[in-house]
CSV table of C-alpha atoms in Angstrom, one decimal:
chain,number,residue,atom,x,y,z
A,1,MET,CA,107.4,74.4,79.2
A,2,GLY,CA,109.2,76.9,81.5
A,3,ALA,CA,110.8,76.0,84.9
A,4,MET,CA,108.4,74.5,87.4
A,5,GLU,CA,107.2,76.7,90.3
A,6,PRO,CA,107.0,75.1,93.7
A,7,ASN,CA,103.4,74.2,94.6
A,8,THR,CA,103.0,76.3,97.7
A,9,LEU,CA,99.2,75.9,97.7
A,10,LEU,CA,99.4,72.1,97.9
A,11,GLU,CA,102.1,72.3,100.6
A,12,ALA,CA,99.9,74.7,102.7
A,13,LEU,CA,96.9,72.3,102.4
A,14,ILE,CA,99.0,69.2,103.3
A,15,ASP,CA,100.2,71.1,106.4
A,16,GLU,CA,96.7,72.2,107.3
A,17,ALA,CA,95.4,68.7,106.9
A,18,GLY,CA,98.1,67.4,109.2
A,19,VAL,CA,99.1,64.5,106.9
A,20,SER,CA,102.7,63.4,106.1
A,21,ARG,CA,103.9,63.0,102.5
A,22,ALA,CA,104.0,59.3,102.8
A,23,GLY,CA,100.5,59.4,104.4
A,24,LEU,CA,99.1,61.5,101.5
A,25,ALA,CA,100.6,59.0,99.0
A,26,ALA,CA,99.0,56.0,100.8
A,27,HIS,CA,95.6,57.8,101.0
A,28,VAL,CA,95.7,58.6,97.2
A,29,ASN,CA,96.6,54.9,96.5
A,30,ARG,CA,93.6,53.8,98.6
A,31,ALA,CA,91.2,56.3,97.0
A,32,GLY,CA,92.5,55.2,93.6
A,33,ARG,CA,91.6,51.5,94.4
A,34,THR,CA,87.9,52.6,94.9
A,35,ARG,CA,88.0,53.8,91.3
A,36,GLY,CA,89.6,50.6,90.0
A,37,LEU,CA,93.1,52.2,89.7
A,38,CYS,CA,96.3,50.4,90.7
A,39,LEU,CA,98.5,53.3,92.1
A,40,ARG,CA,101.8,52.8,93.9
A,41,TYR,CA,102.8,56.3,95.0
A,42,GLU,CA,105.3,56.9,97.7
A,43,HIS,CA,106.5,60.1,99.5
A,44,THR,CA,109.0,60.7,96.7
A,45,ALA,CA,106.1,61.3,94.3
A,46,VAL,CA,104.5,63.8,96.7
A,47,ALA,CA,107.9,65.6,96.9
A,48,ARG,CA,107.8,65.9,93.0
A,49,TRP,CA,104.2,67.3,93.2
A,50,LEU,CA,105.4,69.9,95.7
A,51,LYS,CA,108.2,70.9,93.3
A,52,GLY,CA,105.5,71.7,90.7
A,53,GLN,CA,105.0,68.4,88.8
A,54,ARG,CA,101.3,67.7,87.9
A,55,PRO,CA,100.5,64.0,88.1
A,56,ARG,CA,98.6,62.4,85.2
A,57,GLY,CA,95.0,61.2,84.8
A,58,GLN,CA,92.6,61.3,87.7
A,59,VAL,CA,95.3,61.7,90.4
A,60,PRO,CA,94.8,65.5,90.9
A,61,ASP,CA,91.1,64.8,91.5
A,62,LEU,CA,92.1,62.1,94.0
A,63,ILE,CA,94.4,64.5,95.9
A,64,CYS,CA,91.4,67.0,96.1
A,65,GLU,CA,89.2,64.2,97.4
A,66,VAL,CA,91.7,63.0,100.1
A,67,LEU,CA,92.5,66.5,101.4
A,68,GLY,CA,88.8,67.6,101.2
A,69,ASN,CA,87.8,64.6,103.4
A,70,ARG,CA,90.4,65.4,106.0
A,71,LEU,CA,89.6,69.2,106.0
A,72,ASN,CA,85.8,68.7,105.9
A,73,ARG,CA,85.4,71.1,103.0
A,74,ALA,CA,85.4,71.0,99.2
A,75,VAL,CA,88.9,71.3,97.7
A,76,SER,CA,89.2,72.2,94.0
A,77,LEU,CA,92.1,71.7,91.5
A,78,ASP,CA,92.6,75.4,91.8
A,79,ASP,CA,93.0,75.1,95.6
A,80,ILE,CA,95.8,72.5,95.2
A,81,GLY,CA,97.6,74.5,92.4
A,82,MET,CA,96.8,71.9,89.7
A,83,ALA,CA,94.2,73.7,87.6
A,84,ALA,CA,96.9,74.4,85.0
A,85,LEU,CA,97.5,72.4,81.9
A,86,GLY,CA,100.9,72.6,80.3
A,87,GLY,CA,103.2,75.3,81.5
A,88,HIS,CA,100.7,78.0,82.2
A,89,PRO,CA,100.1,79.2,85.7
A,90,PRO,CA,96.9,78.2,87.4
A,91,VAL,CA,93.8,80.2,86.5
A,92,ARG,CA,93.1,82.4,89.5
A,93,SER,CA,90.0,81.6,91.4
A,94,SER,CA,88.3,84.9,92.1
A,95,SER,CA,86.5,83.4,95.1
A,96,LEU,CA,87.5,84.7,98.5
A,97,THR,CA,88.2,81.1,99.7
A,98,GLY,CA,90.7,80.6,96.8
A,99,PHE,CA,92.3,84.0,97.6
A,100,VAL,CA,92.7,83.1,101.3
A,101,GLU,CA,94.5,79.8,100.4
A,102,ARG,CA,96.8,81.6,98.0
A,103,ALA,CA,97.5,84.4,100.5
A,104,THR,CA,98.3,82.1,103.4
A,105,ALA,CA,100.5,79.9,101.1
A,106,LEU,CA,102.6,83.1,100.4
A,107,TRP,CA,102.9,83.8,104.1
A,108,ARG,CA,104.3,80.3,104.8
A,109,SER,CA,106.8,80.6,101.9
A,110,ASP,CA,108.0,83.9,103.3
A,111,GLU,CA,108.4,82.5,106.8
A,112,GLN,CA,110.4,79.6,105.4
A,113,GLN,CA,112.5,82.1,103.3
A,114,ARG,CA,111.6,80.3,100.0
A,115,PRO,CA,113.6,82.0,97.3
A,116,HIS,CA,110.7,81.9,94.7
A,117,ALA,CA,108.7,84.1,97.1
A,118,VAL,CA,111.4,86.2,98.8
A,119,ALA,CA,113.5,87.0,95.7
A,120,ALA,CA,110.7,87.5,93.2
A,121,PRO,CA,111.0,90.7,91.2
A,122,ALA,CA,108.2,93.3,91.2
A,123,VAL,CA,105.7,92.7,88.3
A,124,THR,CA,105.0,95.5,85.8
A,125,GLY,CA,102.4,96.3,83.2
A,126,THR,CA,98.9,94.7,83.3
A,127,THR,CA,99.8,92.3,86.1
A,128,ALA,CA,100.7,95.3,88.3
A,129,VAL,CA,97.6,97.3,87.3
A,130,MET,CA,94.9,94.5,87.5
A,131,PRO,CA,94.7,94.3,91.4
A,132,VAL,CA,94.0,98.1,91.5
A,133,TRP,CA,91.5,97.8,88.7
A,134,GLU,CA,89.7,94.9,90.4
A,135,TRP,CA,89.6,96.9,93.7
A,136,GLU,CA,88.1,99.9,91.9
A,137,ASN,CA,85.5,98.1,89.8
A,138,PRO,CA,82.5,95.7,90.4
A,139,PRO,CA,81.7,93.0,91.4
A,140,GLU,CA,81.7,93.7,95.2
A,141,ASP,CA,81.7,90.8,97.7
A,142,THR,CA,78.0,90.5,98.6
A,143,ASP,CA,78.6,88.0,101.5
A,144,VAL,CA,81.9,87.2,103.1
A,145,SER,CA,80.6,84.8,105.8
A,146,ARG,CA,82.3,81.4,106.1
A,147,THR,CA,81.8,78.1,108.0
A,148,GLY,CA,85.0,76.9,109.7
A,149,PRO,CA,86.3,75.1,112.8
A,150,GLN,CA,87.1,78.2,114.8
A,151,ARG,CA,84.4,80.8,115.5
A,152,VAL,CA,85.8,84.3,115.1
A,153,GLY,CA,84.6,86.9,117.7
A,154,PRO,CA,85.3,90.6,118.7
A,155,ALA,CA,88.3,89.5,120.9
A,156,ASP,CA,90.0,88.1,117.8
A,157,ILE,CA,89.5,91.3,115.9
A,158,ALA,CA,90.9,93.3,118.8
A,159,THR,CA,94.0,91.1,118.8
A,160,LEU,CA,94.7,91.7,115.1
A,161,ARG,CA,94.3,95.5,115.6
A,162,ALA,CA,96.6,95.5,118.5
A,163,ALA,CA,99.2,93.5,116.6
A,164,ARG,CA,99.0,95.9,113.6
A,165,ALA,CA,99.7,98.8,116.0
A,166,HIS,CA,102.5,96.9,117.7
A,167,TYR,CA,104.4,95.9,114.6
A,168,GLU,CA,104.0,99.3,113.0
A,169,LEU,CA,105.6,100.9,116.1
A,170,MET,CA,108.4,98.3,116.0
A,171,TYR,CA,109.0,99.1,112.3
A,172,ARG,CA,109.3,102.8,113.1
A,173,LYS,CA,111.7,102.2,115.9
A,174,ALA,CA,113.8,99.2,114.6
A,175,GLY,CA,113.1,99.2,110.8
A,176,GLY,CA,111.5,96.7,108.5
A,177,ILE,CA,114.3,94.1,108.4
A,178,ALA,CA,114.1,93.5,112.2
A,179,THR,CA,110.3,93.6,112.2
A,180,ARG,CA,109.5,91.4,109.1
A,181,SER,CA,110.1,87.9,110.5
A,182,ARG,CA,108.0,88.8,113.6
A,183,ILE,CA,104.9,90.0,111.7
A,184,VAL,CA,105.1,87.2,109.1
A,185,GLY,CA,105.2,84.7,112.0
A,186,PHE,CA,102.1,86.3,113.5
A,187,LEU,CA,100.3,86.1,110.1
A,188,ASN,CA,101.0,82.4,109.9
A,189,ALA,CA,100.3,81.5,113.6
A,190,GLU,CA,97.4,83.8,114.4
A,191,THR,CA,95.8,85.5,111.3
A,192,ALA,CA,95.6,82.5,108.9
A,193,PRO,CA,93.5,80.3,111.3
A,194,LEU,CA,91.1,83.2,111.8
A,195,LEU,CA,90.6,83.7,108.0
A,196,ARG,CA,89.9,80.0,107.7
A,197,GLY,CA,87.5,80.1,110.7
A,198,GLY,CA,83.8,80.5,110.9
A,199,TYR,CA,82.2,84.0,110.9
A,200,SER,CA,79.1,85.9,109.8
A,201,ASP,CA,79.1,88.5,107.0
A,202,ALA,CA,79.3,91.4,109.5
A,203,MET,CA,82.1,89.8,111.6
A,204,GLY,CA,83.9,88.7,108.3
A,205,ARG,CA,84.0,92.3,107.1
A,206,GLN,CA,85.7,93.4,110.4
A,207,LEU,CA,88.1,90.4,110.1
A,208,HIS,CA,89.1,91.2,106.6
A,209,ARG,CA,89.5,94.9,107.6
A,210,ALA,CA,91.8,94.0,110.5
A,211,ALA,CA,93.8,91.5,108.5
A,212,GLY,CA,94.2,93.9,105.6
A,213,GLY,CA,95.8,96.5,107.9
A,214,LEU,CA,98.2,93.9,109.2
A,215,VAL,CA,99.1,92.5,105.8
A,216,ALA,CA,99.8,96.1,104.6
A,217,VAL,CA,102.4,96.5,107.4
A,218,ALA,CA,104.0,93.1,106.3
A,219,GLY,CA,104.3,94.6,102.8
A,220,ILE,CA,105.9,97.8,104.2
A,221,CYS,CA,108.5,95.6,106.1
A,222,ALA,CA,109.2,93.6,102.9
A,223,TYR,CA,109.6,96.9,100.9
A,224,ASP,CA,112.0,98.2,103.6
A,225,SER,CA,114.0,95.0,103.2
A,226,ASP,CA,114.4,95.5,99.4
A,227,ALA,CA,112.1,92.5,98.7
A,228,HIS,CA,110.0,94.4,96.1
A,229,GLY,CA,108.2,91.6,94.4
A,230,LEU,CA,107.1,90.2,97.8
A,231,ALA,CA,106.1,93.7,99.1
A,232,GLN,CA,104.0,94.2,96.0
A,233,ARG,CA,102.2,90.8,96.5
A,234,TYR,CA,101.5,91.8,100.2
A,235,PHE,CA,100.1,95.1,99.0
A,236,HIS,CA,97.9,93.3,96.4
A,237,GLN,CA,96.6,91.0,99.1
A,238,ALA,CA,95.9,93.9,101.4
A,239,LEU,CA,93.9,95.5,98.6
A,240,ARG,CA,91.8,92.3,98.1
A,241,LEU,CA,91.2,92.2,101.9
A,242,ALA,CA,90.1,95.8,101.8
A,243,LYS,CA,87.7,95.1,99.1
A,244,ALA,CA,86.2,92.2,101.1
A,245,SER,CA,85.9,94.5,104.1
A,246,GLY,CA,83.9,97.1,102.1
A,247,ASP,CA,86.2,99.8,103.6
A,248,ARG,CA,87.1,102.1,100.7
A,249,GLY,CA,89.4,104.2,102.9
A,250,LEU,CA,91.5,101.2,103.7
A,251,GLY,CA,91.8,100.4,100.0
A,252,GLY,CA,92.9,104.0,99.3
A,253,TYR,CA,95.6,103.7,102.0
A,254,VAL,CA,97.0,100.4,100.4
A,255,ILE,CA,97.1,102.1,97.0
A,256,ALA,CA,99.1,105.0,98.6
A,257,LEU,CA,101.7,102.3,99.6
A,258,LEU,CA,101.7,101.1,96.0
A,259,VAL,CA,102.2,104.7,94.8
A,260,ASN,CA,105.2,105.1,97.2
A,261,GLN,CA,106.7,101.8,95.8
A,262,SER,CA,106.1,103.0,92.2
A,263,LEU,CA,108.0,106.2,93.0
A,264,PHE,CA,110.9,104.2,94.4
A,265,LEU,CA,111.0,101.9,91.3
A,266,ALA,CA,110.9,105.0,89.1
A,267,ASP,CA,107.6,104.2,87.5
A,268,PHE,CA,106.4,107.7,87.7
A,269,ARG,CA,103.4,107.4,85.3
A,270,GLN,CA,102.1,104.5,87.3
A,271,ALA,CA,102.5,106.5,90.5
A,272,VAL,CA,100.3,109.3,89.1
A,273,ALA,CA,97.7,106.8,87.7
A,274,PHE,CA,97.4,104.8,91.0
A,275,ALA,CA,97.1,108.0,93.0
A,276,GLU,CA,94.3,109.1,90.7
A,277,ALA,CA,92.5,105.7,91.1
A,278,ALA,CA,92.7,106.0,94.9
A,279,LEU,CA,91.3,109.6,95.0
A,280,ARG,CA,88.6,108.7,92.4
A,281,ALA,CA,87.4,105.4,93.8
A,282,ALA,CA,87.6,106.1,97.5
A,283,GLY,CA,85.8,109.4,97.1
A,284,ARG,CA,84.6,110.8,100.3
A,285,ASP,CA,85.9,107.8,102.3
A,286,ILE,CA,89.4,109.3,101.8
A,287,THR,CA,90.5,111.3,104.9
A,288,PRO,CA,92.3,114.6,104.6
A,289,ALA,CA,95.6,113.0,105.7
A,290,LEU,CA,95.5,110.3,103.0
A,291,ALA,CA,94.4,112.8,100.3
A,292,ALA,CA,97.3,115.1,101.4
A,293,ASP,CA,99.8,112.2,101.1
A,294,LEU,CA,98.5,111.1,97.7
A,295,HIS,CA,98.6,114.6,96.2
A,296,ALA,CA,102.1,115.1,97.6
A,297,MET,CA,103.4,111.9,96.1
A,298,GLN,CA,101.8,112.8,92.8
A,299,ALA,CA,103.7,116.1,93.0
A,300,LYS,CA,106.9,114.2,93.3
A,301,ALA,CA,106.0,112.0,90.3
A,302,TYR,CA,105.2,115.0,88.1
A,303,ALA,CA,108.4,116.7,89.2
A,304,HIS,CA,110.4,113.6,88.0
A,305,LEU,CA,108.4,113.6,84.7
A,306,GLY,CA,109.4,117.3,84.3
A,307,ASP,CA,105.8,118.5,84.5
A,308,ARG,CA,106.2,121.7,86.5
A,309,ALA,CA,102.6,122.8,86.3
A,310,GLY,CA,101.3,119.4,87.3
A,311,ALA,CA,103.7,119.3,90.3
A,312,LEU,CA,102.7,122.7,91.5
A,313,ARG,CA,99.0,122.0,91.1
A,314,CYS,CA,99.4,118.8,93.3
A,315,ILE,CA,101.5,120.7,95.9
A,316,ARG,CA,98.7,123.2,96.3
A,317,ARG,CA,96.1,120.4,96.8
A,318,ALA,CA,98.4,118.5,99.2
A,319,GLU,CA,98.8,121.7,101.3
A,320,SER,CA,95.1,122.5,101.4
A,321,GLU,CA,94.2,118.9,102.4
A,322,ALA,CA,97.0,118.9,105.1
A,323,ALA,CA,95.4,122.0,106.6
A,324,ARG,CA,92.1,120.0,107.1
A,325,ILE,CA,93.7,117.2,109.1
A,326,LEU,CA,92.0,116.8,112.5
A,327,PRO,CA,94.0,114.9,115.2
A,328,GLY,CA,92.0,112.0,116.5
A,329,GLN,CA,89.6,111.9,113.4
A,330,GLU,CA,91.9,109.6,111.3
A,331,PRO,CA,91.9,105.8,111.2
A,332,ASP,CA,95.0,104.0,112.7
A,333,GLU,CA,96.5,103.4,109.3
A,334,THR,CA,96.9,107.1,108.3
A,335,GLY,CA,98.7,107.9,111.6
A,336,TYR,CA,101.9,108.0,109.5
A,337,VAL,CA,100.8,111.3,108.0
A,338,GLN,CA,102.2,113.3,110.9
A,339,PRO,CA,102.8,117.1,110.9
A,340,GLY,CA,105.7,117.8,108.6
A,341,LEU,CA,105.3,114.7,106.4
A,342,VAL,CA,103.7,116.7,103.5
A,343,ASP,CA,106.4,119.4,104.0
A,344,VAL,CA,109.2,116.9,103.4
A,345,GLN,CA,107.4,115.4,100.3
A,346,VAL,CA,106.8,118.9,98.9
A,347,ALA,CA,110.5,119.8,99.6
A,348,GLU,CA,111.5,116.7,97.6
A,349,ALA,CA,109.3,117.8,94.6
A,350,LEU,CA,110.6,121.4,94.8
A,351,LEU,CA,114.2,120.2,94.9
A,352,ARG,CA,113.6,118.1,91.8
A,353,LEU,CA,112.1,121.2,90.1
A,354,GLY,CA,115.3,123.2,91.1
A,355,ASP,CA,113.5,125.6,93.5
A,356,LEU,CA,116.1,125.4,96.3
A,357,PRO,CA,114.9,128.3,98.5
A,358,ALA,CA,111.3,127.1,98.6
A,359,ALA,CA,112.5,123.5,99.1
A,360,ARG,CA,114.7,124.5,102.1
A,361,GLU,CA,111.8,126.4,103.7
A,362,HIS,CA,109.6,123.2,103.5
A,363,ALA,CA,112.4,120.9,104.7
A,364,ALA,CA,113.2,123.1,107.7
A,365,ALA,CA,109.5,123.2,108.6
A,366,ALA,CA,109.4,119.4,108.4
A,367,VAL,CA,112.4,119.1,110.8
A,368,ARG,CA,110.8,121.5,113.3
A,369,ALA,CA,107.6,119.4,113.4
A,370,PRO,CA,107.5,116.4,115.8
A,371,ALA,CA,108.1,113.0,114.2
A,372,HIS,CA,109.0,109.4,115.1
A,373,ASP,CA,112.6,108.5,114.7
A,374,ARG,CA,112.4,106.9,111.3
A,375,GLY,CA,110.5,109.9,109.8
A,376,ARG,CA,113.0,112.2,111.5
A,377,VAL,CA,116.0,110.5,109.8
A,378,HIS,CA,114.4,111.1,106.3
A,379,ARG,CA,113.6,114.7,107.1
A,380,LEU,CA,117.1,115.4,108.4
A,381,ALA,CA,118.6,113.8,105.3
A,382,MET,CA,116.4,116.0,103.0
A,383,LEU,CA,117.5,119.2,104.8
A,384,THR,CA,121.2,118.1,104.7
A,385,THR,CA,120.9,117.5,100.9
A,386,ILE,CA,119.3,120.9,100.3
A,387,ASP,CA,121.9,122.7,102.4
A,388,LEU,CA,124.8,121.0,100.6
A,389,ARG,CA,123.2,122.0,97.2
A,390,GLN,CA,123.0,125.6,98.4
A,391,GLY,CA,126.7,125.5,99.4
A,392,GLU,CA,126.0,125.6,103.1
A,393,ALA,CA,128.3,122.7,104.0
A,394,ASP,CA,128.9,123.6,107.7
A,395,ARG,CA,125.2,124.0,108.3
A,396,ALA,CA,124.6,120.6,106.6
A,397,ALA,CA,127.2,118.9,108.8
A,398,VAL,CA,125.3,119.8,112.0
A,399,THR,CA,122.0,118.3,110.5
A,400,ALA,CA,123.9,115.2,109.2
A,401,ALA,CA,125.4,114.5,112.7
A,402,GLU,CA,121.9,114.4,114.2
A,403,MET,CA,120.7,112.2,111.3
A,404,ALA,CA,123.5,109.7,112.0
A,405,GLU,CA,122.7,109.6,115.7
A,406,ARG,CA,118.9,109.1,115.1
A,407,ALA,CA,119.6,106.2,112.6
A,408,ARG,CA,121.4,104.0,115.2
A,409,GLY,CA,119.7,100.8,115.9
A,410,MET,CA,117.5,100.8,112.8
A,411,GLU,CA,117.6,97.9,110.4
A,412,SER,CA,116.2,99.3,107.2
A,413,GLN,CA,117.5,99.0,103.6
A,414,ARG,CA,115.7,102.3,102.7
A,415,LEU,CA,117.5,104.3,105.5
A,416,ARG,CA,120.8,102.6,104.6
A,417,ASP,CA,120.4,103.8,101.0
A,418,ARG,CA,119.6,107.3,102.2
A,419,LEU,CA,122.5,107.5,104.6
A,420,ARG,CA,125.0,106.3,102.0
A,421,ASP,CA,123.7,108.8,99.5
A,422,VAL,CA,124.0,111.7,102.0
A,423,ARG,CA,127.5,110.5,103.1
A,424,GLY,CA,128.7,110.7,99.4
A,425,GLN,CA,127.3,114.3,99.2
A,426,LEU,CA,129.1,115.3,102.5
A,427,VAL,CA,132.5,113.9,101.3
A,428,ALA,CA,132.1,115.6,97.9
A,429,SER,CA,131.5,119.0,99.5
A,430,GLY,CA,135.2,119.1,100.6
A,431,SER,CA,134.4,120.8,103.9
A,432,ALA,CA,136.2,119.6,107.0
A,433,GLU,CA,133.0,119.8,109.1
A,434,ALA,CA,131.1,117.8,106.5
A,435,GLY,CA,133.9,115.3,106.4
A,436,ARG,CA,133.6,114.8,110.2
A,437,ALA,CA,129.8,114.3,109.8
A,438,ALA,CA,130.5,111.7,107.0
A,439,ASP,CA,132.6,109.8,109.6
A,440,LEU,CA,129.6,109.8,112.0
A,441,VAL,CA,127.4,108.4,109.2
A,442,ASP,CA,130.1,105.7,108.6
A,443,GLY,CA,129.7,104.7,112.2
A,444,ALA,CA,126.0,104.3,111.8
A,445,LEU,CA,126.5,102.2,108.7
A,446,ARG,CA,129.3,100.0,110.2
A,447,VAL,CA,127.1,97.2,111.6
A,448,PRO,CA,125.9,94.9,108.7
A,449,LEU,CA,122.2,94.3,108.3
């Protein structure tokens, strides 16, 4: 048997039931007596269960009974993380109720900075592909209604949507490291009780849609903090919520986030396959902005794989979709596809293919287009890199100085990596102007994250 995993599902249910560890032990002892068992559990036993130990005999069933009575709903072995026999992980319940319990348990672990959640590596292979496959294929959720203590109404949905917009803006201005604890706190305090509340099928679809958008931003913040396993789990949750909402476009957006992460983790074949899945399954629910971004990311993946024809084909598709974007006709989530975003992605692909003049043309167009601060830093970094490759060190120095200035106040591991990379290139150029720009970048990097 491998090392035990902390039982976050049980912990979340004990919390929700409002019972102490000693209290749960006493209730289990009492429930056991009604079955003719003489149990003498204390809080230390509950602590062991929370560390991942599974008690023997009928005790897991008694725990379900006790928690179910307090919560006024059926609680299964799967719900308390004890469906497993031996050292195998619990069989995943595909029910929406089971999913909500697992999702909210992860949010709690993240808020409490539990190492098993925060430091988990990203999964690969079948485990990484399954959530995408499950989103794309039947069965669909025929009814997402739920009975619960708190009735969910339109005002609650409006709050979740406002929160998504608020935290996305905070991420763009201050970075994912600064935003992450705030959004995770909101998921625990505000979103979890709503998902466990009472709602009709129609209201439930809106709720899962709004929650999915919010969970996706939590994933972006985890990604920006270098917590890749955690980011991936948030993206997979957002995909499951998108499926429950019935909104294919939202699912396509979440897959675009997984494509972006696959590119960062250098899994280029997976990036291509995921983008294909999103374009195929979301069909006409995919907006021009999202299609443009997916094709542009595919172009980057093909460029890394050395497939020039594939990259150029995707660049043409990305550009034709970008030309169809209508301001005001896109959902909130695809607002990140601003003018110039496709240009900077295409510049990156062309740089990889070694076509420097065309790459510079696209990078310069990206810098001329309006962008929020975070996007602007990435665009300036790309233009600096291309100018240095072309031997234009003094021109690169001017761009790099603006990049360093824009990056101040942002707490982002991704931007840090980018700035360090550009700083190294500036120093290597040997130009005095570039050296001065490297000092400015040092200033932006001086404060630890």
